[in-house]
Amino acid sequence: MRGDRIVQVWFGKRPRTFKTPTSRQAKGLAGRTILAVHRTGKHIVFELGSGASAAGAAAQQGDADANQATAPDAQWIVHLGMTGRLLVATPDAPVAPHTHARLDLASGNELRFVDPRRFGRLEFRNLRSSSDAAFEAPGAEPLTIGARAFAELFRQRHLPIKAALLNQSLLAGVGNIYADESLFQAGIRPRRRSHRLTATELERLRLALRQILTHAIRLGGSSVSDYVDADGERGFFQLEHCVYQRTGEPCRRCQTPIRRIELAGRGTHFCPTCQH
Ligand SMILES: [Zn+2]
């Protein structure tokens, strides 16, 4: 989508979906160019600039001007929630039920946000406005955090390690599936208190998280309910889950039936033999 321009915007009428009022989002998005799209924690962030023509003209005047003209001046922040999908479609593609946003792009494509259960959120930030700061995830990035910083995050916490992993202000972007799978991989029981984990265990957990997340991203994520990518394709990581939603099924390593408990309000799955 990089380089494409948002021509026109349509929003649905379900207020919960819109963290910023639809009138303000529509006004801010229309006419802006998508400079970049990236992930921060569990959020998808669109970096937006004010119009391709201004950037193009400045590019011919030299790099310094071009950098200034192509610096983002707004952001569109998308959280998929539980069932949200962000789809790139052609305008003639049938509009799915529960479509809450349609962005017409200069390329002729449409960007659509579909979300049956409406836990997803759309937010607009105008970075020129003094009231809007650039979006930052509150927690550390699990794919790049180093061993010492990781240990620091969890050493002081007295809550169960599973709950600490789900706390987005510590690590950003680890959800229920990946917390369960990483704890299995690291051989750590989800109820263990964070501050009681040894340095070796914490390092095993850090490496497990990185490996599981990287592998899951490569497989297109876990399509356990509605999740599909921008092309509408399902992910395949759910086929490799070792514990998540495998209650009563044999552990892939030791054949012990996988157990399920409630922890931090979430279904939590583990192998009582492989995890200590
Ligand atoms: Zn096992």
Tab-separated table of C-alpha atoms in Angstrom, residues 1-6 32-38 46-48 52 70 88 105 107 109 111:
chain	number	residue	atom	x	y	z
A	1	MET	CA	0.000	0.000	0.000
A	2	ARG	CA	3.008	2.251	0.351
A	3	GLY	CA	2.752	5.305	-1.927
A	4	ASP	CA	-0.981	4.911	-2.451
A	5	ARG	CA	-3.271	7.848	-1.667
A	6	ILE	CA	-6.545	7.779	0.220
A	32	ARG	CA	-3.363	11.751	2.569
A	33	THR	CA	-0.685	9.442	1.164
A	34	ILE	CA	0.334	6.182	2.846
A	35	LEU	CA	4.066	6.545	3.450
A	36	ALA	CA	4.581	3.342	5.417
A	37	VAL	CA	2.678	0.628	7.266
A	38	HIS	CA	4.233	-1.081	10.248
A	46	PHE	CA	-0.209	3.718	8.900
A	47	GLU	CA	2.231	6.619	8.574
A	48	LEU	CA	0.489	9.260	6.479
A	52	ALA	CA	1.775	12.887	-3.124
A	70	THR	CA	7.583	12.994	3.124
A	88	VAL	CA	-7.193	-4.961	0.340
A	105	LEU	CA	-7.357	4.464	-2.853
A	107	SER	CA	-4.667	2.915	-7.226
A	109	ASN	CA	-8.070	-0.627	-4.665
A	111	LEU	CA	-8.867	-0.961	2.029
